[in-house]
């Protein structure tokens, strides 16, 4: 490491902000105002700091960079160890980018208990960044699971009418998966005698054990991702969460699962990964086709986007398990792109929800006549979600499909139907909400996007186009790490005397 | 030479001190002015403050004596090793905190009497003897000293029907359990010919050939049953919900921490020490008790409306987790238990101190629904209670997560996978009812606000315990090292 603990700083700066927000006292309106500003500053500074990660990032090595290491529980050889590589670095940036945007998006829509809300968001940012950069498996679990607390409160306190049900479902579903993963983590820790993730990656677990460990990790990541059939918590959580909660949920929390596969399942259990690839393919294809059809039938805008998330994450799992450079890079790219696009789509819904307080598609019609700018923004993100060339969604999906075609033509062909279905439900949604005649009286008084809302969307729009038109810098960051990942899997598989069936 | 035959008093110094002071305080209390208005409160306050000071001094004495390493005295009946010292430290902390939070409640309920503090001191003395016992006889003496004091404090509100019922129930069932324990001890004595732990251990270590005598196994089972009653493990838990609900709240707080800690310590010492070589005989019983406790504690608590009853089932569940460490039966497992119990007492005391703040119009309320909207009326209290609940559910980064982590680590290391899987799954069930408290406090609207917390010392206890639980992850080293040393002492000594 280089001396300056920048990664720790990025991780714990939001926590410091949360502490500052907690200490604000005084008259209610003033407290709310100050809490908003402190939270925005804390998360904004964190984002700027995290940009230095990218600037200082060495794209020629697959080693972990910016490592920070300290003794934590020496009796157990568990340490506080952070670091990022090409796979995790962009996820850290995604978290630090979306948090200030969420805080800005909640500026006016959150009116009660603003202070607690901001504290919850800042604590969550610490957990998210920590999760993506933890290099000690116990530390990883602490962050991974710790996210539940702020998210549970955000859904439960500031959510919609069925918030209690949604919050409990979210919490308990995730917890069931995670505790099984915890046991697997403990088993790995015991067998390998270390909690360090880089060492565990090199350890090489016995094949028989890999199967069980892989399944335990699947239990956790499949719920988080979510994969069919354990995705049912997601629509509820998304619908009931406040807008910014949905953004973080879709933008970052779902990526925990994708990241988990790449960080743990693939490098640590290569044999089991290959053995279970057909299962993942099957579940992913079901997710892509089935949830796309379900999305088509939704009457609630947030629910529709939630189901579309399940379908898009199905693409990510297909790409990840092709074990090809294109597939995995596509999966990471698609994760990032989905984080931005689906987050933005929830914000788009949030804009009209703040004005009309309804998420029903039937409530809306012809919004373009009153809100032209809104119609444009909505269209951009809708097309990005569909995967139109020129937007970030296209790059991710095309890379995944290229990878999938190398691995298995049928899988690729079936997955590709998701593109068509995605276009159908998104265009259908857009037609119903934005086009048509504006006849409803209450919609005729709507105002177009405010400058604050413009500020929320502007960085996301820029990113969608930059990632879509010039994806090079993003792919460069991950390329060496992904190559190294695939090589290590092949070496491990060859070492196990089982060279057949590597899907490339 | 009469001098030479006197046992070495240094290891028992803390106990001697505590016993002497407890009796002196009893006398002091008797000679206080009584009968007039406010006299009871005044003497109760005086003795209570002196009691807390005594416990703190005893704690210092325990730490000082501990410097000498493992020493036994009174003909091997009493031993002071790192294991005993570790448990004594936390028993004394738990007792002192329970005494601190009790005074306010007792005064409000018009049942402030100086005997309360004296009884707590005597019960604490019994616990210290229990964890230091190195002989079935001294074990029984310590256990009974503790139990008799506890029977009385359970019925301390003698004008309250529920409290007297709780006391009586506890007494009858406790006497039954003591009888079983005694019967088991006599069987062991009959078949092994000794009651000394060290002698028993060497005896079993030598007699490897063939299975142990049937009578001996029955004796061990009876001892196990008697102790399982004391730690309120399923299926010997029936008294727990009723006694927890009926006893005055500070007494329940005390019950749920100090005696439980001492009894778990005793159980570990007896099973690992003298009967460690016979682990094959008792391990499956402990596994069953552990699973049953975790499952019952998880499922039955869901339907409880009274928070004290819910905490009773919660404590049954927690004992189930701690017993996983005993089922493992090695040093790692014992270390897990010790860490678990230490963190548990802070969580539980914190929760009960919060329950002591549940007062409306001067009267105590105990329903979970009475907490509705607490986060709006008492934000700090709700935050503390939420920290405790998340911790009990085992969510990182709170201390409760780490306590479960070390227990499950031991189970995985020993290959008890089924036990570990059942354990984590019941912890998810348990998470549901802990979350329900948070839901009531944070998601529901205020129906009828509780009174503002009154006394400063209660606020301090809540603040202190919640800080321990919240910030444990910053500095886990000292507790882990202490527990490691204590567990090591049990296996080498």
Short mmCIF file of N, CA, C and O in Angstrom, two decimals, chain A residues 406-455:
data_model
loop_
_atom_site.label_atom_id
_atom_site.label_comp_id
_atom_site.label_asym_id
_atom_site.label_seq_id
_atom_site.Cartn_x
_atom_site.Cartn_y
_atom_site.Cartn_z
N UNK A 406 -20.50 -18.24 -27.52
CA UNK A 406 -19.31 -19.09 -27.47
C UNK A 406 -19.55 -20.30 -26.58
O UNK A 406 -19.00 -21.37 -26.80
N UNK A 407 -20.35 -20.09 -25.54
CA UNK A 407 -20.53 -21.17 -24.57
C UNK A 407 -21.61 -22.14 -25.02
O UNK A 407 -21.42 -23.35 -24.97
N UNK A 408 -22.73 -21.63 -25.42
CA UNK A 408 -23.87 -22.49 -25.71
C UNK A 408 -24.87 -21.71 -26.55
O UNK A 408 -25.45 -20.72 -26.10
N UNK A 409 -25.11 -22.17 -27.75
CA UNK A 409 -25.96 -21.42 -28.67
C UNK A 409 -27.39 -21.32 -28.17
O UNK A 409 -28.03 -20.27 -28.28
N UNK A 410 -27.89 -22.40 -27.61
CA UNK A 410 -29.28 -22.37 -27.15
C UNK A 410 -29.48 -21.36 -26.04
O UNK A 410 -30.46 -20.61 -26.04
N UNK A 411 -28.53 -21.37 -25.10
CA UNK A 411 -28.62 -20.41 -24.00
C UNK A 411 -28.65 -19.00 -24.57
O UNK A 411 -29.47 -18.16 -24.18
N UNK A 412 -27.73 -18.75 -25.52
CA UNK A 412 -27.66 -17.41 -26.09
C UNK A 412 -28.96 -17.05 -26.79
O UNK A 412 -29.49 -15.95 -26.62
N UNK A 413 -29.48 -17.99 -27.56
CA UNK A 413 -30.70 -17.69 -28.32
C UNK A 413 -31.87 -17.39 -27.38
O UNK A 413 -32.61 -16.43 -27.57
N UNK A 414 -32.00 -18.21 -26.35
CA UNK A 414 -33.11 -18.00 -25.42
C UNK A 414 -32.94 -16.71 -24.63
O UNK A 414 -33.91 -15.97 -24.39
N UNK A 415 -31.69 -16.44 -24.22
CA UNK A 415 -31.46 -15.20 -23.48
C UNK A 415 -31.80 -14.00 -24.36
O UNK A 415 -32.35 -13.01 -23.88
N UNK A 416 -31.45 -14.12 -25.63
CA UNK A 416 -31.66 -12.98 -26.53
C UNK A 416 -33.13 -12.62 -26.66
O UNK A 416 -33.46 -11.46 -26.93
N UNK A 417 -34.02 -13.56 -26.43
CA UNK A 417 -35.44 -13.21 -26.48
C UNK A 417 -35.77 -12.14 -25.46
O UNK A 417 -36.72 -11.38 -25.62
N UNK A 418 -34.95 -12.10 -24.39
CA UNK A 418 -35.17 -11.07 -23.37
C UNK A 418 -35.07 -9.67 -23.94
O UNK A 418 -35.76 -8.76 -23.48
N UNK A 419 -34.23 -9.51 -24.94
CA UNK A 419 -34.10 -8.19 -25.56
C UNK A 419 -35.42 -7.76 -26.18
O UNK A 419 -35.87 -6.64 -26.02
N UNK A 420 -36.04 -8.70 -26.90
CA UNK A 420 -37.30 -8.38 -27.57
C UNK A 420 -38.39 -8.11 -26.54
O UNK A 420 -39.10 -7.10 -26.61
N UNK A 421 -38.48 -9.04 -25.57
CA UNK A 421 -39.51 -8.87 -24.55
C UNK A 421 -39.30 -7.57 -23.80
O UNK A 421 -40.26 -6.84 -23.48
N UNK A 422 -38.03 -7.25 -23.50
CA UNK A 422 -37.73 -6.01 -22.80
C UNK A 422 -38.22 -4.81 -23.58
O UNK A 422 -38.82 -3.89 -23.02
N UNK A 423 -37.98 -4.85 -24.88
CA UNK A 423 -38.44 -3.73 -25.71
C UNK A 423 -39.96 -3.63 -25.65
O UNK A 423 -40.52 -2.54 -25.55
N UNK A 424 -40.64 -4.78 -25.64
CA UNK A 424 -42.11 -4.74 -25.64
C UNK A 424 -42.63 -4.08 -24.37
O UNK A 424 -43.39 -3.13 -24.41
N UNK A 425 -42.19 -4.58 -23.21
CA UNK A 425 -42.82 -4.04 -22.01
C UNK A 425 -42.40 -2.60 -21.73
O UNK A 425 -43.19 -1.81 -21.22
N UNK A 426 -41.17 -2.25 -22.09
CA UNK A 426 -40.77 -0.87 -21.83
C UNK A 426 -41.48 0.10 -22.77
O UNK A 426 -41.95 1.16 -22.34
N UNK A 427 -41.56 -0.25 -24.04
CA UNK A 427 -42.24 0.65 -24.98
C UNK A 427 -43.72 0.76 -24.65
O UNK A 427 -44.33 1.83 -24.74
N UNK A 428 -44.29 -0.36 -24.21
CA UNK A 428 -45.72 -0.37 -23.84
C UNK A 428 -45.95 0.57 -22.65
O UNK A 428 -46.89 1.37 -22.63
N UNK A 429 -45.04 0.45 -21.68
CA UNK A 429 -45.14 1.34 -20.52
C UNK A 429 -45.05 2.80 -20.96
O UNK A 429 -45.85 3.64 -20.56
N UNK A 430 -44.06 3.06 -21.82
CA UNK A 430 -43.82 4.44 -22.23
C UNK A 430 -45.02 4.99 -22.98
O UNK A 430 -45.44 6.13 -22.77
N UNK A 431 -45.59 4.15 -23.84
CA UNK A 431 -46.74 4.61 -24.62
C UNK A 431 -47.90 4.99 -23.69
O UNK A 431 -48.54 6.02 -23.85
N UNK A 432 -48.14 4.13 -22.72
CA UNK A 432 -49.30 4.39 -21.85
C UNK A 432 -49.12 5.62 -20.98
O UNK A 432 -50.06 6.34 -20.69
N UNK A 433 -47.86 5.84 -20.51
CA UNK A 433 -47.66 6.94 -19.57
C UNK A 433 -47.42 8.26 -20.28
O UNK A 433 -47.96 9.30 -19.89
N UNK A 434 -46.64 8.24 -21.33
CA UNK A 434 -46.17 9.50 -21.89
C UNK A 434 -46.97 9.92 -23.12
O UNK A 434 -47.27 11.09 -23.30
N UNK A 435 -47.33 8.98 -23.95
CA UNK A 435 -48.05 9.36 -25.16
C UNK A 435 -49.56 9.41 -24.94
O UNK A 435 -50.04 9.16 -23.85
N UNK A 436 -50.26 9.70 -25.97
CA UNK A 436 -51.72 9.74 -25.91
C UNK A 436 -52.20 11.14 -25.60
O UNK A 436 -51.42 12.08 -25.43
N UNK A 437 -53.52 11.26 -25.55
CA UNK A 437 -54.13 12.57 -25.27
C UNK A 437 -54.13 12.82 -23.78
O UNK A 437 -54.24 11.90 -22.99
N UNK A 438 -53.99 14.06 -23.41
CA UNK A 438 -54.04 14.43 -22.00
C UNK A 438 -55.45 14.89 -21.68
O UNK A 438 -55.84 16.01 -22.01
N UNK A 439 -56.26 14.04 -21.08
CA UNK A 439 -57.65 14.41 -20.80
C UNK A 439 -57.90 14.58 -19.32
O UNK A 439 -58.81 15.29 -18.92
N UNK A 440 -57.09 13.90 -18.47
CA UNK A 440 -57.38 13.95 -17.03
C UNK A 440 -57.05 15.33 -16.46
O UNK A 440 -55.96 15.85 -16.68
N UNK A 441 -57.99 15.88 -15.69
CA UNK A 441 -57.86 17.25 -15.20
C UNK A 441 -56.65 17.42 -14.29
O UNK A 441 -55.89 18.36 -14.40
N UNK A 442 -56.46 16.43 -13.38
CA UNK A 442 -55.40 16.62 -12.39
C UNK A 442 -54.02 16.56 -13.03
O UNK A 442 -53.06 17.08 -12.48
N UNK A 443 -53.92 15.93 -14.21
CA UNK A 443 -52.61 15.87 -14.85
C UNK A 443 -52.30 17.15 -15.62
O UNK A 443 -51.16 17.41 -15.98
N UNK A 444 -53.32 17.94 -15.87
CA UNK A 444 -53.10 19.13 -16.70
C UNK A 444 -52.36 20.23 -15.97
O UNK A 444 -51.90 21.20 -16.56
N UNK A 445 -52.27 20.10 -14.65
CA UNK A 445 -51.60 21.15 -13.88
C UNK A 445 -50.15 20.80 -13.55
O UNK A 445 -49.47 21.53 -12.85
N UNK A 446 -49.67 19.64 -14.05
CA UNK A 446 -48.33 19.19 -13.67
C UNK A 446 -47.26 20.13 -14.20
O UNK A 446 -47.38 20.70 -15.28
N UNK A 447 -46.20 20.27 -13.39
CA UNK A 447 -45.06 21.07 -13.82
C UNK A 447 -43.96 20.15 -14.33
O UNK A 447 -43.82 19.02 -13.88
N UNK A 448 -43.17 20.69 -15.25
CA UNK A 448 -42.07 19.90 -15.79
C UNK A 448 -40.94 19.80 -14.75
O UNK A 448 -41.05 20.33 -13.65
N UNK A 449 -39.88 19.11 -15.14
CA UNK A 449 -38.76 18.89 -14.22
C UNK A 449 -38.25 20.20 -13.64
O UNK A 449 -38.05 21.18 -14.35
N UNK A 450 -37.97 20.19 -12.33
CA UNK A 450 -37.38 21.35 -11.68
C UNK A 450 -35.87 21.30 -11.90
O UNK A 450 -35.33 20.24 -12.25
N UNK A 451 -35.18 22.40 -11.65
CA UNK A 451 -33.71 22.37 -11.82
C UNK A 451 -33.06 21.30 -10.95
O UNK A 451 -32.09 20.67 -11.36
N UNK A 452 -33.60 21.09 -9.73
CA UNK A 452 -33.00 20.07 -8.88
C UNK A 452 -33.13 18.70 -9.53
O UNK A 452 -32.18 17.91 -9.54
N UNK A 453 -34.28 18.42 -10.11
CA UNK A 453 -34.46 17.13 -10.75
C UNK A 453 -33.57 16.98 -11.97
O UNK A 453 -33.03 15.91 -12.25
N UNK A 454 -33.41 18.09 -12.68
CA UNK A 454 -32.47 18.07 -13.81
C UNK A 454 -31.08 17.69 -13.32
O UNK A 454 -30.38 16.88 -13.93
N UNK A 455 -30.69 18.29 -12.19
CA UNK A 455 -29.36 18.02 -11.66
C UNK A 455 -29.22 16.57 -11.26
O UNK A 455 -28.14 15.99 -11.34
#
